Amino acid sequence: MKKNYCFVLSLFLFGTMLSSCEKSGNYQEFDRNEIYKHLSSVNVRDAKMIYTKEGTNTRSGESGTFGGVWKIDQNGNESKLIITGSDGKTNVLNIYEINKLSDNVLLMFPDWYDTNRIMQEWYNSHSDDPTHIAIPSEPHGADTYYAMLLNKETEKLYRFPENVSTPDKNDNISTDKQGNIYYKGYLKGNQVLKLSPETMTIEALLPDDIRFDNFSVTGDGFVVYWNGNEQQFNCRVKCPGGKIYPITDTYTFIFSGDLYSVRDNTIIKYETVGINDLKEKIICTIPEDNNYWAFTPNYVRNTVVINGNLEFDGEQCVKLDKYVNIGNIRTSKAWYILNNTMFSKTTMKDYQESQFQVSEYEIQSLSANSESSNIAFTGFRYSDGTNVVGTITESDEVVINSIADNGNKIINLISLN
């Protein structure tokens, strides 16, 4: 029997007041809402990119590898991301990690050390017997128990439900036309979970005990899920209205928010009928047969490249004059491959290939996405070993956005636009 779970986050807007605590003998249990009453917002609205610095915790003076989460704003200025409390005080808790879920929603984890510090302070002020204040002593890390959702535009924080798994930064995270966020999580088994940024609710979409390996989502919120690494072999489509629609074709793909499949050498489109059904429509014939299909969106031409040598525009599929080299570094304008210091680039506009070299910097991490034409990177400068945050523009120019103080290494880079 299908069960529908919906978890309301908006009721847990940070600033939640301390609730009553249970007392047993001389021991008072820590009320975990004590952590959340300190939190209200984060100064992230103008952030262009965010990253973590390794180094000394400058607020507490602790030696270690954690130097806080920082941002570069639209004007190129660097500053630390700071949590503001409901009482207006700042720096009540350090941020350890932030992951991007969509253009407007970020997933944030506080620092394990700081949450333990707040727990320690609470025990000291509430326990009848100070000996009962044993707390784990991990130095620094992401405290996943206190995960939070951050609205980038309003800068408000929301508590993540305790009984729902959080998205992993390496997971497949999808969005629909309304901006709803979908990810594979765990709730009484594997699930596709839907997060609504408007209401800050999370909803489980599939029946209990469904086994699947991956999924994708159409623009109208029809969820396609399947077993195996590729989107193929007996896909199922979960309609927003509840119906599950089987597709027996070998391969399926989503283009411009619509669902398509390959049947022999024919492309089929699945047009939505209301919120609970699909209607098949034959679109065109593929000019060659193949046992394997790979589909790559071209954001400039508004097409999809198939197998590197075919192009589909929603109405017809044509064979390209030459093979398109598609690298694993993908922006809104080009595909890239990095080999040592050499970038190989293929532009989406005309599939022209070129190369350029970044010879003055050691690139240690990259951040690229389909919403920006730039590549953000962290690394160090060969001339003096200084750690830097930089941008490679669409015109192959290297721009240094920030230079780390005291030689602190920069990690966990996320480009926001």
Short mmCIF file of C-alpha atoms in Angstrom, two decimals:
data_model
loop_
_atom_site.label_atom_id
_atom_site.label_comp_id
_atom_site.label_asym_id
_atom_site.label_seq_id
_atom_site.Cartn_x
_atom_site.Cartn_y
_atom_site.Cartn_z
CA MET A 1 0.00 0.00 0.00
CA LYS A 2 1.35 3.38 -0.97
CA LYS A 3 2.10 5.81 1.82
CA ASN A 4 2.68 9.51 1.40
CA TYR A 5 4.99 11.30 3.79
CA CYS A 6 5.21 15.05 4.08
CA PHE A 7 7.55 16.79 6.50
CA VAL A 8 6.97 20.45 7.24
CA LEU A 9 10.15 22.43 7.73
CA SER A 10 8.63 25.88 7.86
CA LEU A 11 7.35 25.21 11.38
CA PHE A 12 10.96 24.84 12.46
CA LEU A 13 12.16 28.26 11.32
CA PHE A 14 15.25 29.01 13.31
CA GLY A 15 14.57 31.08 16.36
CA THR A 16 12.55 28.13 17.76
CA MET A 17 12.18 28.69 21.51
CA LEU A 18 13.66 26.23 23.99
CA SER A 19 11.14 23.55 24.84
CA SER A 20 10.85 21.72 28.15
CA CYS A 21 13.51 19.18 29.03
CA GLU A 22 13.29 15.83 30.73
CA LYS A 23 15.05 15.28 34.00
CA SER A 24 16.16 11.95 35.45
CA GLY A 25 17.83 12.05 38.89
CA ASN A 26 20.65 14.59 38.76
CA TYR A 27 20.83 14.44 34.96
CA GLN A 28 19.01 16.73 32.55
CA GLU A 29 18.90 15.64 28.92
CA PHE A 30 20.12 18.20 26.42
CA ASP A 31 17.27 19.83 24.52
CA ARG A 32 18.52 19.87 20.93
CA ASN A 33 16.32 22.85 20.12
CA GLU A 34 18.84 24.82 22.17
CA ILE A 35 21.12 24.67 19.13
CA TYR A 36 18.44 25.99 16.80
CA LYS A 37 17.29 28.89 18.95
CA HIS A 38 20.68 30.51 18.26
CA LEU A 39 20.17 30.53 14.50
CA SER A 40 18.21 32.79 12.18
CA SER A 41 20.00 33.79 8.94
CA VAL A 42 23.28 33.71 6.97
CA ASN A 43 24.77 36.57 4.92
CA VAL A 44 24.77 34.66 1.60
CA ARG A 45 22.49 36.67 -0.72
CA ASP A 46 25.28 38.39 -2.67
CA ALA A 47 27.63 35.38 -2.82
CA LYS A 48 29.16 34.52 -6.20
CA MET A 49 31.09 31.53 -4.86
CA ILE A 50 31.65 29.95 -1.47
CA TYR A 51 34.45 27.77 -0.13
CA THR A 52 36.10 26.44 3.01
CA LYS A 53 39.50 27.53 4.22
CA GLU A 54 41.85 25.22 6.03
CA GLY A 55 43.69 26.80 8.93
CA THR A 56 43.15 28.06 12.44
CA ASN A 57 39.64 28.57 13.74
CA THR A 58 40.01 32.33 14.05
CA ARG A 59 37.03 32.77 16.36
CA SER A 60 37.85 30.14 18.98
CA GLY A 61 41.63 30.17 18.54
CA GLU A 62 41.70 26.40 18.18
CA SER A 63 44.53 24.99 16.10
CA GLY A 64 43.45 22.60 13.39
CA THR A 65 42.37 22.29 9.79
CA PHE A 66 39.13 24.27 9.95
CA GLY A 67 39.18 27.92 8.92
CA GLY A 68 35.48 28.52 8.27
CA VAL A 69 33.30 28.98 5.18
CA TRP A 70 33.90 32.12 3.11
CA LYS A 71 32.25 33.88 0.20
CA ILE A 72 33.25 36.11 -2.69
CA ASP A 73 30.49 38.58 -3.54
CA GLN A 74 29.51 40.00 -6.93
CA ASN A 75 32.07 42.80 -6.53
CA GLY A 76 34.93 40.41 -5.84
CA ASN A 77 35.13 41.09 -2.09
CA GLU A 78 35.90 38.22 0.28
CA SER A 79 34.24 37.82 3.68
CA LYS A 80 33.30 35.05 6.06
CA LEU A 81 29.81 33.56 6.06
CA ILE A 82 28.28 34.30 9.44
CA ILE A 83 25.19 32.93 11.15
CA THR A 84 23.11 35.63 12.82
CA GLY A 85 21.09 34.58 15.85
CA SER A 86 17.46 35.40 16.50
CA ASP A 87 18.71 37.94 19.05
CA GLY A 88 20.79 39.71 16.39
CA LYS A 89 24.12 38.42 17.64
CA THR A 90 26.59 37.05 15.11
CA ASN A 91 29.21 34.30 15.12
CA VAL A 92 27.20 32.18 17.56
CA LEU A 93 28.04 29.07 15.54
CA ASN A 94 30.55 28.33 12.82
CA ILE A 95 29.47 26.89 9.46
CA TYR A 96 31.44 23.83 8.40
CA GLU A 97 30.02 23.01 4.97
CA ILE A 98 27.47 24.31 2.45
CA ASN A 99 26.21 22.37 -0.59
CA LYS A 100 24.19 23.75 -3.50
CA LEU A 101 20.78 22.11 -4.13
CA SER A 102 19.44 24.67 -6.62
CA ASP A 103 19.91 28.31 -7.64
CA ASN A 104 18.07 29.43 -4.53
CA VAL A 105 18.40 26.65 -1.94
CA LEU A 106 21.56 25.62 -0.09
CA LEU A 107 22.10 22.79 2.38
CA MET A 108 24.18 23.86 5.38
CA PHE A 109 25.90 21.97 8.18
CA PRO A 110 27.23 23.65 11.34
CA ASP A 111 30.60 22.76 12.81
CA TRP A 112 30.60 19.70 15.07
CA TYR A 113 32.96 21.41 17.50
CA ASP A 114 30.67 24.41 17.93
CA THR A 115 27.49 22.39 18.43
CA ASN A 116 29.29 20.44 21.13
CA ARG A 117 30.41 23.72 22.68
CA ILE A 118 26.80 24.94 22.86
CA MET A 119 25.77 21.59 24.35
CA GLN A 120 28.54 21.94 26.93
CA GLU A 121 27.39 25.44 27.86
CA TRP A 122 23.80 24.28 28.19
CA TYR A 123 24.76 21.37 30.45
CA ASN A 124 26.86 23.64 32.63
CA SER A 125 23.92 25.98 33.19
CA HIS A 126 21.18 23.33 33.59
CA SER A 127 22.68 20.22 35.17
CA ASP A 128 22.42 19.66 38.92
CA ASP A 129 25.57 17.57 38.71
CA PRO A 130 28.27 19.04 36.39
CA THR A 131 29.91 15.61 36.13
CA HIS A 132 27.12 14.53 33.79
CA ILE A 133 28.27 16.59 30.83
CA ALA A 134 30.10 13.98 28.79
CA ILE A 135 30.17 15.17 25.16
CA PRO A 136 31.97 13.69 22.13
CA SER A 137 35.23 15.52 21.49
CA GLU A 138 35.59 15.45 17.70
CA PRO A 139 37.60 18.58 16.81
CA HIS A 140 35.81 19.83 13.68
CA GLY A 141 33.47 18.38 11.07
CA ALA A 142 30.03 18.61 9.49
CA ASP A 143 27.34 18.05 12.11
CA THR A 144 24.76 16.29 9.93
CA TYR A 145 22.27 15.96 12.78
CA TYR A 146 21.79 19.74 12.74
CA ALA A 147 21.46 20.08 8.95
CA MET A 148 19.75 23.25 7.79
CA LEU A 149 18.21 24.59 4.59
CA LEU A 150 19.20 28.10 3.56
CA ASN A 151 17.16 30.29 1.21
CA LYS A 152 19.78 32.28 -0.72
CA GLU A 153 17.47 35.21 -1.52
CA THR A 154 15.87 35.69 1.91
CA GLU A 155 18.95 34.36 3.80
CA LYS A 156 16.60 32.55 6.22
CA LEU A 157 17.47 29.20 7.79
CA TYR A 158 15.15 26.22 8.17
CA ARG A 159 15.64 23.06 10.16
CA PHE A 160 16.03 19.84 8.18
CA PRO A 161 13.71 17.04 9.44
CA GLU A 162 15.46 14.60 11.75
CA ASN A 163 13.95 11.45 10.21
CA VAL A 164 14.73 12.20 6.54
CA SER A 165 18.14 11.67 4.92
CA THR A 166 19.91 14.75 3.57
CA PRO A 167 21.08 15.00 -0.05
CA ASP A 168 24.72 14.13 -0.60
CA LYS A 169 26.74 16.66 -2.62
CA ASN A 170 27.74 13.88 -5.03
CA ASP A 171 24.16 12.68 -5.58
CA ASN A 172 21.95 13.29 -8.59
CA ILE A 173 19.88 16.36 -7.69
CA SER A 174 17.19 17.49 -10.15
CA THR A 175 14.69 20.34 -10.39
CA ASP A 176 11.43 20.87 -12.26
CA LYS A 177 10.02 24.02 -13.88
CA GLN A 178 8.57 25.18 -10.57
CA GLY A 179 11.95 24.97 -8.85
CA ASN A 180 11.09 21.92 -6.74
CA ILE A 181 14.18 19.88 -5.79
CA TYR A 182 14.34 16.10 -6.15
CA TYR A 183 16.96 13.74 -4.70
CA LYS A 184 17.41 10.10 -3.86
CA GLY A 185 17.20 9.53 -0.14
CA TYR A 186 16.18 6.98 2.45
CA LEU A 187 12.85 6.73 4.23
CA LYS A 188 11.62 3.21 4.99
CA GLY A 189 13.77 2.17 2.02
CA ASN A 190 15.10 4.03 -1.00
CA GLN A 191 12.99 6.99 -2.04
CA VAL A 192 12.80 9.91 -4.41
CA LEU A 193 12.26 12.88 -2.11
CA LYS A 194 10.79 16.18 -3.28
CA LEU A 195 11.66 19.44 -1.53
CA SER A 196 9.40 22.41 -2.18
CA PRO A 197 11.27 25.74 -1.72
CA GLU A 198 7.94 27.60 -1.50
CA THR A 199 6.58 25.71 1.50
CA MET A 200 9.84 24.15 2.74
CA THR A 201 8.26 20.69 2.84
CA ILE A 202 9.75 17.33 1.88
CA GLU A 203 7.55 14.66 0.30
CA ALA A 204 8.33 11.00 -0.43
CA LEU A 205 7.08 10.20 -3.95
CA LEU A 206 7.42 6.43 -4.43
CA PRO A 207 5.65 3.52 -2.74
CA ASP A 208 7.49 1.79 0.11
CA ASP A 209 10.15 -0.82 -0.66
CA ILE A 210 10.71 0.21 -4.28
CA ARG A 211 14.17 -0.78 -5.51
CA PHE A 212 15.83 1.55 -8.00
CA ASP A 213 19.31 2.89 -8.71
CA ASN A 214 18.72 6.32 -10.22
CA PHE A 215 16.08 8.72 -11.46
CA SER A 216 15.39 11.88 -13.48
CA VAL A 217 12.50 14.36 -13.48
CA THR A 218 10.55 16.08 -16.26
CA GLY A 219 9.72 19.77 -16.14
CA ASP A 220 6.19 18.92 -14.99
CA GLY A 221 7.40 16.75 -12.09
CA PHE A 222 6.96 13.28 -13.63
CA VAL A 223 9.64 11.12 -11.94
CA VAL A 224 11.43 8.54 -14.12
CA TYR A 225 13.27 5.84 -12.14
CA TRP A 226 15.18 2.72 -13.14
CA ASN A 227 17.69 0.04 -12.16
CA GLY A 228 21.29 0.20 -13.39
CA ASN A 229 23.62 3.07 -14.14
CA GLU A 230 21.98 4.24 -17.35
CA GLN A 231 18.43 5.47 -17.94
CA GLN A 232 17.34 2.30 -19.69
CA PHE A 233 15.63 -1.08 -19.48
CA ASN A 234 12.12 -0.99 -18.01
CA CYS A 235 11.92 2.52 -16.64
CA ARG A 236 8.94 3.47 -14.52
CA VAL A 237 7.32 6.91 -14.46
CA LYS A 238 5.64 8.15 -11.29
CA CYS A 239 3.01 10.70 -12.28
CA PRO A 240 2.25 13.62 -9.91
CA GLY A 241 -1.30 12.29 -9.64
CA GLY A 242 -0.11 8.92 -8.32
CA LYS A 243 -0.20 6.61 -11.34
CA ILE A 244 2.92 4.59 -12.21
CA TYR A 245 3.51 4.26 -15.95
CA PRO A 246 5.92 1.54 -17.26
CA ILE A 247 8.15 2.19 -20.27
CA THR A 248 9.66 -0.92 -21.85
CA ASP A 249 11.82 0.85 -24.44
CA THR A 250 15.58 0.41 -24.14
CA TYR A 251 16.57 4.01 -23.47
CA THR A 252 14.83 7.13 -22.18
CA PHE A 253 16.08 10.72 -21.91
CA ILE A 254 14.75 14.14 -20.95
CA PHE A 255 15.12 17.07 -23.33
CA SER A 256 13.78 20.58 -22.63
CA GLY A 257 11.83 19.16 -19.71
CA ASP A 258 10.04 16.51 -21.82
CA LEU A 259 10.45 12.74 -21.68
CA TYR A 260 11.58 10.77 -24.75
CA SER A 261 12.56 7.17 -25.45
CA VAL A 262 14.41 5.26 -28.15
CA ARG A 263 12.46 2.35 -29.65
CA ASP A 264 14.60 0.49 -32.17
CA ASN A 265 15.77 3.51 -34.23
CA THR A 266 12.75 5.73 -33.54
CA ILE A 267 12.44 8.57 -31.01
CA ILE A 268 9.17 8.59 -29.05
CA LYS A 269 7.89 11.58 -27.07
CA TYR A 270 5.70 11.13 -23.97
CA GLU A 271 3.28 14.03 -23.77
CA THR A 272 1.69 14.62 -20.39
CA VAL A 273 -2.07 14.30 -20.03
CA GLY A 274 -3.10 16.20 -16.92
CA ILE A 275 -1.15 15.03 -13.89
CA ASN A 276 -1.79 11.31 -14.17
CA ASP A 277 -1.08 9.96 -17.64
CA LEU A 278 1.25 9.99 -20.65
CA LYS A 279 0.52 9.86 -24.36
CA GLU A 280 3.05 8.47 -26.87
CA LYS A 281 3.93 10.34 -30.05
CA ILE A 282 6.41 9.22 -32.73
CA ILE A 283 8.81 12.08 -33.46
CA CYS A 284 11.45 10.96 -35.95
CA THR A 285 13.83 8.23 -37.10
CA ILE A 286 17.45 8.08 -35.94
CA PRO A 287 19.75 7.92 -39.00
CA GLU A 288 21.80 5.04 -37.57
CA ASP A 289 21.40 1.96 -35.37
CA ASN A 290 23.35 1.47 -32.17
CA ASN A 291 23.46 -0.78 -29.13
CA TYR A 292 24.32 2.06 -26.78
CA TRP A 293 23.02 5.62 -26.50
CA ALA A 294 24.41 8.60 -24.60
CA PHE A 295 22.50 11.89 -24.42
CA THR A 296 24.19 15.22 -23.64
CA PRO A 297 22.27 18.53 -23.53
CA ASN A 298 23.59 21.47 -25.54
CA TYR A 299 22.40 24.58 -23.70
CA VAL A 300 23.41 27.03 -26.45
CA ARG A 301 21.74 25.32 -29.42
CA ASN A 302 18.89 23.94 -27.28
CA THR A 303 19.52 20.44 -28.61
CA VAL A 304 20.77 17.14 -27.29
CA VAL A 305 23.92 15.48 -28.67
CA ILE A 306 23.51 11.71 -29.05
CA ASN A 307 26.60 9.49 -28.99
CA GLY A 308 28.78 12.45 -29.97
CA ASN A 309 27.80 12.33 -33.64
CA LEU A 310 24.02 12.91 -33.74
CA GLU A 311 21.96 15.96 -32.80
CA PHE A 312 18.28 16.05 -31.83
CA ASP A 313 16.34 19.33 -31.67
CA GLY A 314 12.97 17.99 -30.52
CA GLU A 315 11.65 17.42 -34.04
CA GLN A 316 14.39 15.73 -36.04
CA CYS A 317 17.63 13.83 -35.49
CA VAL A 318 20.52 14.54 -37.88
CA LYS A 319 24.03 13.21 -38.26
CA LEU A 320 26.77 15.74 -37.48
CA ASP A 321 29.66 16.39 -39.86
CA LYS A 322 32.20 15.39 -37.24
CA TYR A 323 32.42 13.71 -33.85
CA VAL A 324 31.91 16.07 -30.90
CA ASN A 325 34.36 15.66 -28.03
CA ILE A 326 32.35 16.09 -24.85
CA GLY A 327 34.43 16.52 -21.71
CA ASN A 328 33.40 15.92 -18.13
CA ILE A 329 33.79 19.61 -17.19
CA ARG A 330 30.61 21.27 -18.43
CA THR A 331 29.50 24.90 -18.33
CA SER A 332 26.58 26.68 -20.02
CA LYS A 333 28.71 27.37 -23.13
CA ALA A 334 31.31 24.62 -23.56
CA TRP A 335 32.69 21.20 -22.60
CA TYR A 336 36.23 20.86 -21.25
CA ILE A 337 38.82 18.17 -20.56
CA LEU A 338 41.75 18.95 -18.24
CA ASN A 339 45.02 17.06 -18.73
CA ASN A 340 47.76 18.31 -16.41
CA THR A 341 47.86 22.04 -17.22
CA MET A 342 46.18 21.81 -20.64
CA PHE A 343 42.45 22.39 -21.21
CA SER A 344 40.78 20.95 -24.33
CA LYS A 345 37.61 22.86 -25.10
CA THR A 346 34.61 22.23 -27.37
CA THR A 347 32.17 25.11 -27.76
CA MET A 348 28.46 24.33 -27.78
CA LYS A 349 27.70 27.04 -30.32
CA ASP A 350 29.54 25.51 -33.31
CA TYR A 351 31.42 22.46 -31.88
CA GLN A 352 34.78 24.09 -32.59
CA GLU A 353 37.72 22.64 -30.66
CA SER A 354 40.61 24.54 -29.11
CA GLN A 355 43.20 24.26 -26.36
CA PHE A 356 44.63 26.60 -23.78
CA GLN A 357 47.06 26.21 -20.92
CA VAL A 358 46.92 27.38 -17.32
CA SER A 359 50.64 27.46 -16.64
CA GLU A 360 51.00 29.80 -13.64
CA TYR A 361 48.75 27.90 -11.23
CA GLU A 362 48.37 24.37 -9.86
CA ILE A 363 44.64 23.64 -10.10
CA GLN A 364 43.49 21.48 -7.18
CA SER A 365 39.70 21.58 -7.51
CA LEU A 366 37.14 22.77 -10.07
CA SER A 367 33.52 23.85 -9.92
CA ALA A 368 31.42 24.14 -13.09
CA ASN A 369 27.70 23.96 -13.82
CA SER A 370 25.14 24.59 -16.55
CA GLU A 371 24.11 27.95 -15.07
CA SER A 372 27.44 29.71 -15.67
CA SER A 373 29.84 30.06 -18.59
CA ASN A 374 32.79 30.24 -16.17
CA ILE A 375 34.84 27.60 -14.37
CA ALA A 376 35.75 28.35 -10.75
CA PHE A 377 38.90 26.76 -9.34
CA THR A 378 41.10 26.59 -6.28
CA GLY A 379 44.83 25.95 -6.27
CA PHE A 380 48.13 27.67 -5.67
CA ARG A 381 50.38 30.03 -7.58
CA TYR A 382 53.67 28.53 -8.74
CA SER A 383 55.65 31.75 -8.26
CA ASP A 384 55.18 31.94 -4.48
CA GLY A 385 53.01 28.98 -3.43
CA THR A 386 50.11 31.23 -2.41
CA ASN A 387 46.67 29.58 -2.32
CA VAL A 388 44.13 31.22 -4.62
CA VAL A 389 40.53 31.13 -5.79
CA GLY A 390 40.17 31.85 -9.49
CA THR A 391 37.85 31.88 -12.48
CA ILE A 392 38.42 30.71 -16.04
CA THR A 393 36.15 32.80 -18.24
CA GLU A 394 34.37 31.86 -21.45
CA SER A 395 37.21 33.58 -23.35
CA ASP A 396 39.82 31.36 -21.58
CA GLU A 397 41.09 34.20 -19.39
CA VAL A 398 42.28 33.35 -15.88
CA VAL A 399 41.03 35.78 -13.22
CA ILE A 400 42.17 35.49 -9.61
CA ASN A 401 39.26 36.29 -7.30
CA SER A 402 40.93 35.83 -3.93
CA ILE A 403 44.31 35.10 -2.35
CA ALA A 404 44.29 33.17 0.93
CA ASP A 405 45.88 34.76 3.99
CA ASN A 406 48.67 32.95 5.82
CA GLY A 407 48.92 30.32 3.10
CA ASN A 408 45.67 28.63 4.13
CA LYS A 409 44.52 26.00 1.65
CA ILE A 410 41.11 26.56 0.04
CA ILE A 411 38.77 23.58 -0.38
CA ASN A 412 35.11 22.68 -1.05
CA LEU A 413 34.61 25.34 -3.71
CA ILE A 414 31.03 25.89 -4.95
CA SER A 415 30.18 28.30 -7.75
CA LEU A 416 26.73 29.86 -7.23
CA ASN A 417 26.39 31.63 -10.60
#
